CSV table of C-alpha atoms in Angstrom, one decimal:
chain,number,residue,atom,x,y,z
S,1,UNK,CA,-26.1,1.3,24.6
S,2,UNK,CA,-24.8,2.1,21.2
S,3,UNK,CA,-27.6,4.0,19.0
S,4,UNK,CA,-25.9,3.8,15.9
S,5,UNK,CA,-23.1,2.8,14.0
S,6,UNK,CA,-21.4,4.7,11.7
S,7,UNK,CA,-19.6,3.3,8.6
S,8,UNK,CA,-15.5,3.3,8.0
S,9,UNK,CA,-13.6,5.9,7.2
S,10,UNK,CA,-11.3,7.4,4.3
S,11,UNK,CA,-8.8,10.2,5.6
S,12,UNK,CA,-9.2,13.4,3.3
S,13,UNK,CA,-7.2,16.2,3.4
S,14,UNK,CA,-9.3,18.9,1.3
S,15,UNK,CA,-12.7,20.7,1.4
S,16,UNK,CA,-14.5,21.2,-2.1
S,17,UNK,CA,-16.3,23.8,-2.8
S,18,UNK,CA,-20.5,23.0,-3.4
S,19,UNK,CA,-22.2,25.7,-5.7
S,20,UNK,CA,-26.2,26.3,-3.9
S,21,UNK,CA,-28.7,25.2,-6.5
S,22,UNK,CA,-30.4,28.6,-7.2
S,23,UNK,CA,-35.0,27.7,-6.6
S,24,UNK,CA,-37.4,30.2,-7.7
S,25,UNK,CA,-39.3,31.3,-4.5
S,26,UNK,CA,-42.6,31.9,-4.6
S,27,UNK,CA,-42.9,35.6,-6.0
S,28,UNK,CA,-40.0,34.2,-8.8
S,29,UNK,CA,-37.4,36.0,-7.3
S,30,UNK,CA,-34.1,33.5,-6.5
S,31,UNK,CA,-33.9,32.1,-3.6
S,32,UNK,CA,-31.1,30.2,-2.7
S,33,UNK,CA,-30.6,27.3,-0.9
S,34,UNK,CA,-28.0,28.0,2.7
S,35,UNK,CA,-24.1,27.1,1.8
S,36,UNK,CA,-24.6,22.4,2.8
S,37,UNK,CA,-21.3,22.8,4.4
S,38,UNK,CA,-20.3,26.1,6.7
S,39,UNK,CA,-17.2,27.8,8.1
S,40,UNK,CA,-13.5,26.0,9.9
S,41,UNK,CA,-13.6,27.1,13.6
S,42,UNK,CA,-9.7,27.3,14.3
S,43,UNK,CA,-9.1,25.9,17.4
S,44,UNK,CA,-5.8,26.5,19.7
S,45,UNK,CA,-3.4,24.6,17.2
S,46,UNK,CA,0.0,25.2,19.2
S,47,UNK,CA,-0.4,22.6,21.8
S,48,UNK,CA,1.4,19.4,22.9
S,49,UNK,CA,1.3,15.4,21.9
S,50,UNK,CA,1.4,14.1,25.7
S,51,UNK,CA,1.8,9.5,25.1
S,52,UNK,CA,0.5,6.8,27.2
S,53,UNK,CA,-3.3,8.5,26.7
S,54,UNK,CA,-6.4,5.5,26.2
S,55,UNK,CA,-9.3,7.6,27.3
S,56,UNK,CA,-12.0,9.1,24.9
S,57,UNK,CA,-10.9,13.0,24.3
S,58,UNK,CA,-11.9,15.9,22.5
S,59,UNK,CA,-14.1,19.0,22.7
S,60,UNK,CA,-17.9,20.0,23.5
S,61,UNK,CA,-20.3,21.8,21.2
S,62,UNK,CA,-23.8,22.9,21.0
S,63,UNK,CA,-24.7,23.4,17.6
S,64,UNK,CA,-26.8,26.7,16.6
S,65,UNK,CA,-29.3,24.4,14.1
S,66,UNK,CA,-29.8,21.4,13.0
S,67,UNK,CA,-26.9,19.4,11.9
S,68,UNK,CA,-26.3,16.8,9.2
S,69,UNK,CA,-22.9,15.9,10.0
S,70,UNK,CA,-19.0,17.6,11.3
S,71,UNK,CA,-16.1,17.5,10.1
S,72,UNK,CA,-12.5,17.5,12.7
S,73,UNK,CA,-9.3,17.9,12.1
S,74,UNK,CA,-6.5,16.3,14.7
S,75,UNK,CA,-4.4,18.5,16.4
S,76,UNK,CA,-0.9,18.9,16.2
S,77,UNK,CA,1.9,17.0,14.1
S,78,UNK,CA,2.4,13.9,12.4
S,79,UNK,CA,4.4,11.1,14.9
S,80,UNK,CA,6.3,8.8,13.4
S,81,UNK,CA,5.4,5.7,14.9
S,82,UNK,CA,2.8,6.6,17.0
S,83,UNK,CA,0.1,4.8,17.4
S,84,UNK,CA,-2.6,6.5,15.3
S,85,UNK,CA,-6.6,7.1,16.6
S,86,UNK,CA,-9.3,4.8,15.4
S,87,UNK,CA,-12.6,5.9,16.4
S,88,UNK,CA,-14.0,9.3,16.4
S,89,UNK,CA,-17.4,9.2,18.6
S,90,UNK,CA,-21.1,11.1,19.4
S,91,UNK,CA,-22.1,11.4,22.9
S,92,UNK,CA,-24.9,13.7,24.5
S,93,UNK,CA,-24.4,15.0,27.8
S,94,UNK,CA,-25.3,12.6,29.5
S,95,UNK,CA,-23.0,10.5,28.5
S,96,UNK,CA,-24.9,8.8,26.6
S,97,UNK,CA,-22.8,6.9,23.0
S,98,UNK,CA,-24.9,8.1,20.1
S,99,UNK,CA,-22.1,7.4,16.6
S,100,UNK,CA,-19.4,5.7,16.7
S,101,UNK,CA,-17.6,5.6,13.2
S,102,UNK,CA,-14.2,3.2,13.0
S,103,UNK,CA,-11.6,5.0,10.8
S,104,UNK,CA,-8.6,3.7,8.8
S,105,UNK,CA,-6.1,4.9,11.2
S,106,UNK,CA,-5.8,8.7,11.7
S,107,UNK,CA,-2.9,10.4,12.3
S,108,UNK,CA,-2.4,14.4,13.4
S,109,UNK,CA,-3.2,17.0,10.4
S,110,UNK,CA,-5.5,13.8,9.3
S,111,UNK,CA,-9.7,15.4,9.3
S,112,UNK,CA,-12.7,12.6,9.6
S,113,UNK,CA,-16.1,13.1,9.1
S,114,UNK,CA,-19.1,11.7,11.1
S,115,UNK,CA,-23.0,11.5,10.1
S,116,UNK,CA,-25.1,12.6,13.3
S,117,UNK,CA,-28.9,14.1,13.4
S,118,UNK,CA,-27.3,16.9,15.1
S,119,UNK,CA,-29.7,18.9,16.9
S,120,UNK,CA,-30.1,22.9,17.9
S,121,UNK,CA,-29.6,23.7,21.4
S,122,UNK,CA,-28.6,20.0,22.2
S,123,UNK,CA,-25.2,19.9,23.9
S,124,UNK,CA,-22.5,16.8,22.3
S,125,UNK,CA,-19.2,15.7,23.1
S,126,UNK,CA,-17.2,14.9,20.3
S,127,UNK,CA,-14.9,12.5,21.3
S,128,UNK,CA,-11.9,10.6,19.2
S,129,UNK,CA,-9.6,7.2,21.1
S,130,UNK,CA,-7.5,4.2,19.5
S,131,UNK,CA,-10.7,1.7,21.2
S,132,UNK,CA,-8.6,1.1,24.9
S,133,UNK,CA,-5.0,1.3,23.0
S,134,UNK,CA,-2.7,4.5,24.1
S,135,UNK,CA,-2.0,7.1,21.8
S,136,UNK,CA,-0.4,10.5,21.1
S,137,UNK,CA,-3.1,12.8,22.2
S,138,UNK,CA,-3.0,16.5,21.5
S,139,UNK,CA,-3.9,18.3,24.7
S,140,UNK,CA,-3.6,22.9,23.6
S,141,UNK,CA,-4.7,25.6,25.9
S,142,UNK,CA,-7.8,27.3,25.1
S,143,UNK,CA,-10.2,29.9,26.4
S,144,UNK,CA,-13.7,28.4,25.8
S,145,UNK,CA,-15.9,28.7,24.1
S,146,UNK,CA,-15.1,29.4,20.3
S,147,UNK,CA,-18.0,30.8,18.6
S,148,UNK,CA,-18.9,29.9,14.6
S,149,UNK,CA,-21.3,29.7,12.0
S,150,UNK,CA,-23.7,26.7,12.6
S,151,UNK,CA,-21.7,25.6,16.2
S,152,UNK,CA,-20.0,27.0,19.2
S,153,UNK,CA,-17.4,24.9,21.1
S,154,UNK,CA,-18.4,25.8,24.8
S,155,UNK,CA,-15.4,23.1,26.0
S,156,UNK,CA,-12.8,20.4,25.8
S,157,UNK,CA,-13.8,17.1,27.2
S,158,UNK,CA,-11.3,14.4,28.4
S,159,UNK,CA,-13.7,11.6,28.9
S,160,UNK,CA,-17.9,12.2,28.1
S,161,UNK,CA,-18.7,12.6,31.8
S,162,UNK,CA,-19.9,16.4,32.8
S,163,UNK,CA,-16.7,16.7,35.3
S,164,UNK,CA,-14.0,15.8,32.5
S,165,UNK,CA,-15.2,19.6,31.0
S,166,UNK,CA,-13.0,22.5,31.2
S,167,UNK,CA,-12.6,26.1,29.3
S,168,UNK,CA,-9.0,26.7,30.0
S,169,UNK,CA,-8.2,22.5,27.2
S,170,UNK,CA,-9.3,21.8,24.2
S,171,UNK,CA,-8.1,17.8,22.9
S,172,UNK,CA,-7.4,15.7,19.9
S,173,UNK,CA,-9.0,18.8,17.0
S,174,UNK,CA,-7.7,21.9,15.8
S,175,UNK,CA,-10.3,22.2,13.5
S,176,UNK,CA,-13.9,21.9,13.2
S,177,UNK,CA,-17.4,22.8,11.3
S,178,UNK,CA,-20.9,21.4,10.8
S,179,UNK,CA,-22.4,20.8,8.0
S,180,UNK,CA,-26.4,20.1,6.5
S,181,UNK,CA,-25.4,17.7,4.0
S,182,UNK,CA,-24.5,14.0,4.3
S,183,UNK,CA,-22.4,12.2,2.9
S,184,UNK,CA,-19.2,14.0,3.2
S,185,UNK,CA,-16.2,13.8,1.0
S,186,UNK,CA,-16.0,9.8,1.5
S,187,UNK,CA,-17.4,6.7,-0.1
S,188,UNK,CA,-19.3,4.2,2.0
S,189,UNK,CA,-18.5,0.7,1.5
S,190,UNK,CA,-20.4,-1.6,-1.2
S,191,UNK,CA,-20.4,-4.1,1.7
S,192,UNK,CA,-20.1,-4.0,4.9
S,193,UNK,CA,-20.4,-6.0,8.1
S,194,UNK,CA,-19.9,-4.3,11.7
S,195,UNK,CA,-19.9,-8.1,13.9
S,196,UNK,CA,-19.3,-11.4,11.7
S,197,UNK,CA,-21.9,-13.3,13.3
S,198,UNK,CA,-21.3,-15.5,10.4
S,199,UNK,CA,-17.6,-16.0,10.7
S,200,UNK,CA,-17.9,-16.7,14.1
S,201,UNK,CA,-20.6,-19.0,13.9
S,202,UNK,CA,-18.3,-21.5,13.1
S,203,UNK,CA,-17.7,-24.6,14.9
S,204,UNK,CA,-14.2,-23.3,16.0
S,205,UNK,CA,-15.3,-19.8,16.3
S,206,UNK,CA,-17.8,-17.3,18.5
S,207,UNK,CA,-18.9,-14.1,19.0
S,208,UNK,CA,-17.0,-12.9,22.2
S,209,UNK,CA,-16.0,-9.5,24.0
S,210,UNK,CA,-13.9,-6.9,22.3
S,211,UNK,CA,-10.4,-8.4,23.9
S,212,UNK,CA,-9.5,-3.6,23.8
S,213,UNK,CA,-12.7,-3.3,25.4
S,214,UNK,CA,-14.1,-1.9,22.7
S,215,UNK,CA,-18.2,-1.7,23.1
S,216,UNK,CA,-18.9,-4.1,20.5
S,217,UNK,CA,-18.6,-7.8,20.0
S,218,UNK,CA,-16.4,-9.3,17.8
S,219,UNK,CA,-15.1,-12.6,16.3
S,220,UNK,CA,-13.2,-15.2,18.1
S,221,UNK,CA,-11.3,-17.1,15.5
S,222,UNK,CA,-10.1,-20.5,18.7
S,223,UNK,CA,-7.2,-22.6,17.7
S,224,UNK,CA,-6.4,-26.0,19.1
S,225,UNK,CA,-3.6,-27.0,20.5
S,226,UNK,CA,-1.2,-29.2,18.7
S,227,UNK,CA,-3.7,-29.9,16.1
S,228,UNK,CA,-1.5,-30.1,12.8
S,229,UNK,CA,-3.7,-28.7,9.9
S,230,UNK,CA,-6.2,-26.8,12.0
S,231,UNK,CA,-9.2,-24.9,10.5
S,232,UNK,CA,-10.1,-22.7,12.7
S,233,UNK,CA,-12.3,-20.5,10.5
S,234,UNK,CA,-13.2,-21.8,6.2
S,235,UNK,CA,-16.2,-19.6,5.0
S,236,UNK,CA,-16.5,-18.2,1.3
S,237,UNK,CA,-18.3,-15.0,0.4
S,238,UNK,CA,-18.9,-14.7,-3.3
S,239,UNK,CA,-18.9,-11.4,-4.3
S,240,UNK,CA,-21.7,-11.7,-6.2
S,241,UNK,CA,-23.6,-11.8,-3.3
S,242,UNK,CA,-22.1,-9.1,-1.3
S,243,UNK,CA,-22.3,-6.7,-3.9
S,244,UNK,CA,-23.4,-8.4,-7.0
S,245,UNK,CA,-21.2,-8.9,-9.4
S,246,UNK,CA,-17.6,-10.0,-9.5
S,247,UNK,CA,-15.6,-7.4,-9.8
S,248,UNK,CA,-12.2,-5.8,-11.6
S,249,UNK,CA,-10.9,-3.5,-9.0
S,250,UNK,CA,-12.1,-4.4,-4.9
S,251,UNK,CA,-10.5,-3.6,-1.9
S,252,UNK,CA,-11.7,-5.1,1.4
S,253,UNK,CA,-11.0,-4.1,4.8
S,254,UNK,CA,-11.0,-6.0,8.4
S,255,UNK,CA,-9.6,-5.4,11.9
S,256,UNK,CA,-7.8,-8.2,13.7
S,257,UNK,CA,-5.9,-8.7,17.2
S,258,UNK,CA,-3.4,-11.0,18.7
S,259,UNK,CA,-3.3,-10.7,22.0
S,260,UNK,CA,-0.3,-10.5,23.6
S,261,UNK,CA,0.8,-13.9,24.6
S,262,UNK,CA,-0.7,-15.4,21.0
S,263,UNK,CA,2.5,-17.5,19.9
S,264,UNK,CA,3.7,-18.8,16.2
S,265,UNK,CA,4.8,-22.4,15.4
S,266,UNK,CA,9.0,-21.2,15.7
S,267,UNK,CA,10.9,-23.1,13.6
S,268,UNK,CA,9.3,-22.6,9.6
S,269,UNK,CA,9.5,-20.2,6.9
S,270,UNK,CA,6.3,-18.6,7.1
S,271,UNK,CA,5.0,-20.7,9.3
S,272,UNK,CA,1.6,-19.5,11.3
S,273,UNK,CA,-1.2,-18.7,10.8
S,274,UNK,CA,-3.2,-18.2,7.4
S,275,UNK,CA,-5.1,-15.2,7.4
S,276,UNK,CA,-8.1,-14.4,4.9
S,277,UNK,CA,-8.0,-13.3,1.0
S,278,UNK,CA,-9.4,-13.1,-2.0
S,279,UNK,CA,-9.9,-16.6,-4.4
S,280,UNK,CA,-11.3,-18.6,-7.6
S,281,UNK,CA,-11.1,-21.9,-6.5
S,282,UNK,CA,-13.7,-22.9,-9.2
S,283,UNK,CA,-12.8,-26.2,-10.9
S,284,UNK,CA,-10.2,-26.7,-7.7
S,285,UNK,CA,-6.5,-25.5,-7.5
S,286,UNK,CA,-4.7,-22.4,-5.7
S,287,UNK,CA,-4.5,-24.2,-2.5
S,288,UNK,CA,-2.4,-26.8,-0.8
S,289,UNK,CA,0.6,-27.3,-3.2
S,290,UNK,CA,-2.3,-28.2,-6.0
S,291,UNK,CA,-2.9,-25.8,-9.5
S,292,UNK,CA,-5.3,-25.4,-12.2
S,293,UNK,CA,-3.5,-23.6,-14.7
S,294,UNK,CA,-5.3,-21.1,-16.8
S,295,UNK,CA,-8.7,-21.4,-13.6
S,296,UNK,CA,-7.8,-21.1,-11.0
S,297,UNK,CA,-6.0,-18.3,-8.0
S,298,UNK,CA,-5.3,-17.3,-4.7
S,299,UNK,CA,-4.0,-14.4,-2.1
S,300,UNK,CA,-4.5,-15.6,1.4
S,301,UNK,CA,-2.9,-13.9,4.0
S,302,UNK,CA,-0.5,-15.1,6.4
S,303,UNK,CA,1.2,-13.8,9.4
S,304,UNK,CA,4.1,-15.7,11.3
S,305,UNK,CA,7.6,-14.8,13.2
S,306,UNK,CA,10.6,-13.2,12.7
S,307,UNK,CA,13.0,-15.5,10.1
S,308,UNK,CA,15.4,-15.0,7.3
S,309,UNK,CA,12.2,-14.5,4.9
S,310,UNK,CA,10.2,-12.8,7.0
S,311,UNK,CA,10.8,-9.1,8.3
S,312,UNK,CA,9.7,-5.6,8.6
S,313,UNK,CA,10.7,-2.4,8.0
S,314,UNK,CA,8.4,-1.2,11.4
S,315,UNK,CA,9.7,-3.5,13.4
S,316,UNK,CA,6.2,-4.6,14.4
S,317,UNK,CA,6.0,-7.4,16.3
S,318,UNK,CA,4.5,-10.2,13.8
S,319,UNK,CA,5.3,-10.1,9.7
S,320,UNK,CA,2.0,-10.6,7.8
S,321,UNK,CA,2.8,-11.4,3.8
S,322,UNK,CA,0.6,-12.9,0.9
S,323,UNK,CA,0.5,-16.6,-0.2
S,324,UNK,CA,-0.1,-15.7,-4.0
S,325,UNK,CA,-1.5,-18.8,-6.6
S,326,UNK,CA,-1.3,-17.3,-10.1
S,327,UNK,CA,-3.6,-19.0,-12.8
S,328,UNK,CA,-0.4,-19.6,-14.6
S,329,UNK,CA,0.2,-22.3,-13.0
S,330,UNK,CA,4.6,-21.7,-12.4
S,331,UNK,CA,4.3,-20.0,-8.9
S,332,UNK,CA,5.8,-22.3,-6.8
S,333,UNK,CA,4.3,-25.6,-5.2
S,334,UNK,CA,2.5,-24.1,-1.8
S,335,UNK,CA,2.3,-20.6,-4.2
S,336,UNK,CA,5.0,-17.3,-3.8
S,337,UNK,CA,5.2,-16.0,-0.5
S,338,UNK,CA,5.6,-12.0,0.0
S,339,UNK,CA,5.9,-10.7,2.6
S,340,UNK,CA,5.0,-7.0,3.7
S,341,UNK,CA,7.1,-4.4,4.8
S,342,UNK,CA,4.3,-3.3,7.8
S,343,UNK,CA,3.3,-5.8,10.3
S,344,UNK,CA,1.0,-6.3,13.3
S,345,UNK,CA,1.5,-5.6,17.0
S,346,UNK,CA,0.9,-7.5,19.5
S,347,UNK,CA,-2.1,-6.5,21.8
S,348,UNK,CA,-3.8,-4.1,19.8
S,349,UNK,CA,-6.1,-3.9,16.9
S,350,UNK,CA,-4.6,-3.7,13.7
S,351,UNK,CA,-6.4,-2.7,10.5
S,352,UNK,CA,-5.5,-4.1,7.3
S,353,UNK,CA,-6.5,-2.6,3.7
S,354,UNK,CA,-6.0,-4.8,0.5
S,355,UNK,CA,-6.8,-3.2,-3.2
S,356,UNK,CA,-7.3,-5.8,-6.2
S,357,UNK,CA,-7.3,-5.1,-9.4
S,358,UNK,CA,-7.7,-8.0,-12.2
S,359,UNK,CA,-5.2,-6.9,-15.4
S,360,UNK,CA,-6.0,-7.6,-19.0
S,361,UNK,CA,-6.3,-11.5,-19.5
S,362,UNK,CA,-3.3,-13.2,-20.5
S,363,UNK,CA,-1.1,-10.4,-18.8
S,364,UNK,CA,1.1,-10.4,-15.8
S,365,UNK,CA,-0.5,-7.2,-14.8
S,366,UNK,CA,-2.8,-7.9,-12.1
S,367,UNK,CA,-2.2,-6.0,-9.0
S,368,UNK,CA,-1.7,-6.3,-5.6
S,369,UNK,CA,-1.9,-3.5,-2.7
S,370,UNK,CA,-1.7,-3.7,1.0
S,371,UNK,CA,-2.1,-1.2,4.1
S,372,UNK,CA,-1.8,-1.7,7.8
S,373,UNK,CA,-3.5,1.4,9.7
S,374,UNK,CA,-3.5,3.4,6.6
S,375,UNK,CA,0.3,3.1,5.6
S,376,UNK,CA,1.2,1.1,2.7
S,377,UNK,CA,2.8,-2.0,3.7
S,378,UNK,CA,2.8,-3.8,-0.2
S,379,UNK,CA,2.4,-3.3,-4.1
S,380,UNK,CA,2.9,-5.0,-7.1
S,381,UNK,CA,1.7,-5.4,-10.1
S,382,UNK,CA,3.1,-8.4,-11.7
S,383,UNK,CA,1.0,-11.2,-10.9
S,384,UNK,CA,-1.7,-12.6,-14.2
S,385,UNK,CA,-4.7,-13.8,-12.1
S,386,UNK,CA,-6.9,-13.2,-15.5
S,387,UNK,CA,-6.1,-16.2,-18.2
S,388,UNK,CA,-6.3,-14.9,-21.7
S,389,UNK,CA,-9.2,-17.5,-22.2
S,390,UNK,CA,-11.1,-16.1,-19.0
S,391,UNK,CA,-11.3,-12.6,-19.7
S,392,UNK,CA,-14.8,-12.1,-18.2
S,393,UNK,CA,-13.9,-13.2,-14.5
S,394,UNK,CA,-13.2,-10.9,-11.6
S,395,UNK,CA,-12.6,-11.1,-8.4
S,396,UNK,CA,-15.0,-14.4,-7.2
S,397,UNK,CA,-14.9,-14.5,-3.6
S,398,UNK,CA,-13.6,-13.8,-0.2
S,399,UNK,CA,-12.1,-16.6,2.0
S,400,UNK,CA,-12.5,-16.3,5.6
S,401,UNK,CA,-9.2,-18.5,5.9
S,402,UNK,CA,-8.3,-19.2,9.7
S,403,UNK,CA,-5.6,-22.0,9.1
S,404,UNK,CA,-2.3,-23.6,11.5
S,405,UNK,CA,-0.3,-25.5,9.9
S,406,UNK,CA,0.6,-27.5,7.7
S,407,UNK,CA,2.3,-29.8,9.7
S,408,UNK,CA,1.9,-28.1,13.2
S,409,UNK,CA,-0.5,-27.0,14.6
S,410,UNK,CA,-1.0,-24.0,17.3
S,411,UNK,CA,1.4,-25.0,20.8
S,412,UNK,CA,-1.0,-23.6,22.7
S,413,UNK,CA,-5.0,-22.9,23.2
S,414,UNK,CA,-5.2,-19.7,22.1
S,415,UNK,CA,-7.4,-16.9,19.7
S,416,UNK,CA,-6.9,-14.0,17.9
S,417,UNK,CA,-10.3,-11.8,16.8
S,418,UNK,CA,-10.9,-9.8,14.0
S,419,UNK,CA,-14.2,-7.7,13.5
S,420,UNK,CA,-15.4,-5.0,10.9
S,421,UNK,CA,-15.3,-6.2,7.1
S,422,UNK,CA,-15.7,-3.5,5.2
S,423,UNK,CA,-16.0,-4.3,0.8
S,424,UNK,CA,-15.4,-1.0,-2.1
S,425,UNK,CA,-15.1,-1.8,-5.5
S,426,UNK,CA,-14.7,-0.2,-8.8
S,427,UNK,CA,-14.7,3.8,-8.5
S,428,UNK,CA,-16.1,3.8,-5.1
S,429,UNK,CA,-12.9,2.4,-3.2
S,430,UNK,CA,-11.5,4.7,-0.7
S,431,UNK,CA,-8.0,6.7,-1.7
S,432,UNK,CA,-5.6,5.6,1.0
S,433,UNK,CA,-2.9,8.2,0.9
S,434,UNK,CA,0.6,6.0,0.5
S,435,UNK,CA,1.9,6.8,3.5
S,436,UNK,CA,5.7,5.5,3.9
């Protein structure tokens, strides 16, 4: 049974010094609190990247005092095009999962933190994986144990089970340290929804098992064969309800999975399927070829096949992009179709991050930036989302829009899947690196 699910990760690389707070003890003498973070334990870093692995791998530790969190660094060098690690897990020595934290997609050399109440003297297995997908596993020869301030690394672990523990190797991790403090250098979402049960309550959606074998259920978005203009899901979440206001800067994240045999309509540029995105449809317009100058805008996504107007630079299976109506009404009949340089691959979970920055009223300076698995896929800042008479407006809503058509339908009965939706606003937005 999964006892805790903790957040979504921001990739970072530097530690920040924390000064101890000084209080007076009972005798009036200065008494310093302990440092909230301990020294880094260096593990072997001259290992090798091994392809074709999908199992949970990492290290086993025993804290020598109660800890609130761990930070680990993924071992090895960056691997261009390698499938990235997407989760870190905590297990006990009875193979019970205690905490899982999904990530934006980690590569070798990145740091990740996970919060959990680690008890002194208890053995824990700190394991990373691609949640059922193959990734490049790092393995280095070792001579465990490695003792440090706060904890001891007692073994390498190539699964949660007792018979997968070894003193001779460590996996995926080449740095580790404990912390007495919570909230390590990370911004928690202003709103988070793990299972998307509201989305799955639609007539053409449902809660389903993870097609990649993950531990938590996901939302299945179903497409009916040959039905033109088919809405699988049409659900709108207002930002006022999610985060308490309409933000000027907002960051959305969700994950999507296209099965290996998913099919698109083949003969239309940008044809295939609409994907979610933010919008402001108050007063109508900004969809279906309809415009409402000064009032309405939208930036829904799309997924399609490779064609003259849709191609990726990363060789991925499925081109992605944005269909953008701005408030001027001057965008094309069906909006601007702006393709991204990175796309999605079939048969694996893809993390999509989207940042929206509302510009000055009446100016063409609103921005859309996007990342695929934490790598920059799109960045453009010449949209007008704020009319000169509506400077009070922020981002109004997130539109869960899964649509097969215009005039065509799905070539067969099929489903795609979504999970793990998060929203950040303002200065709390995650600082993703602009990895090329």
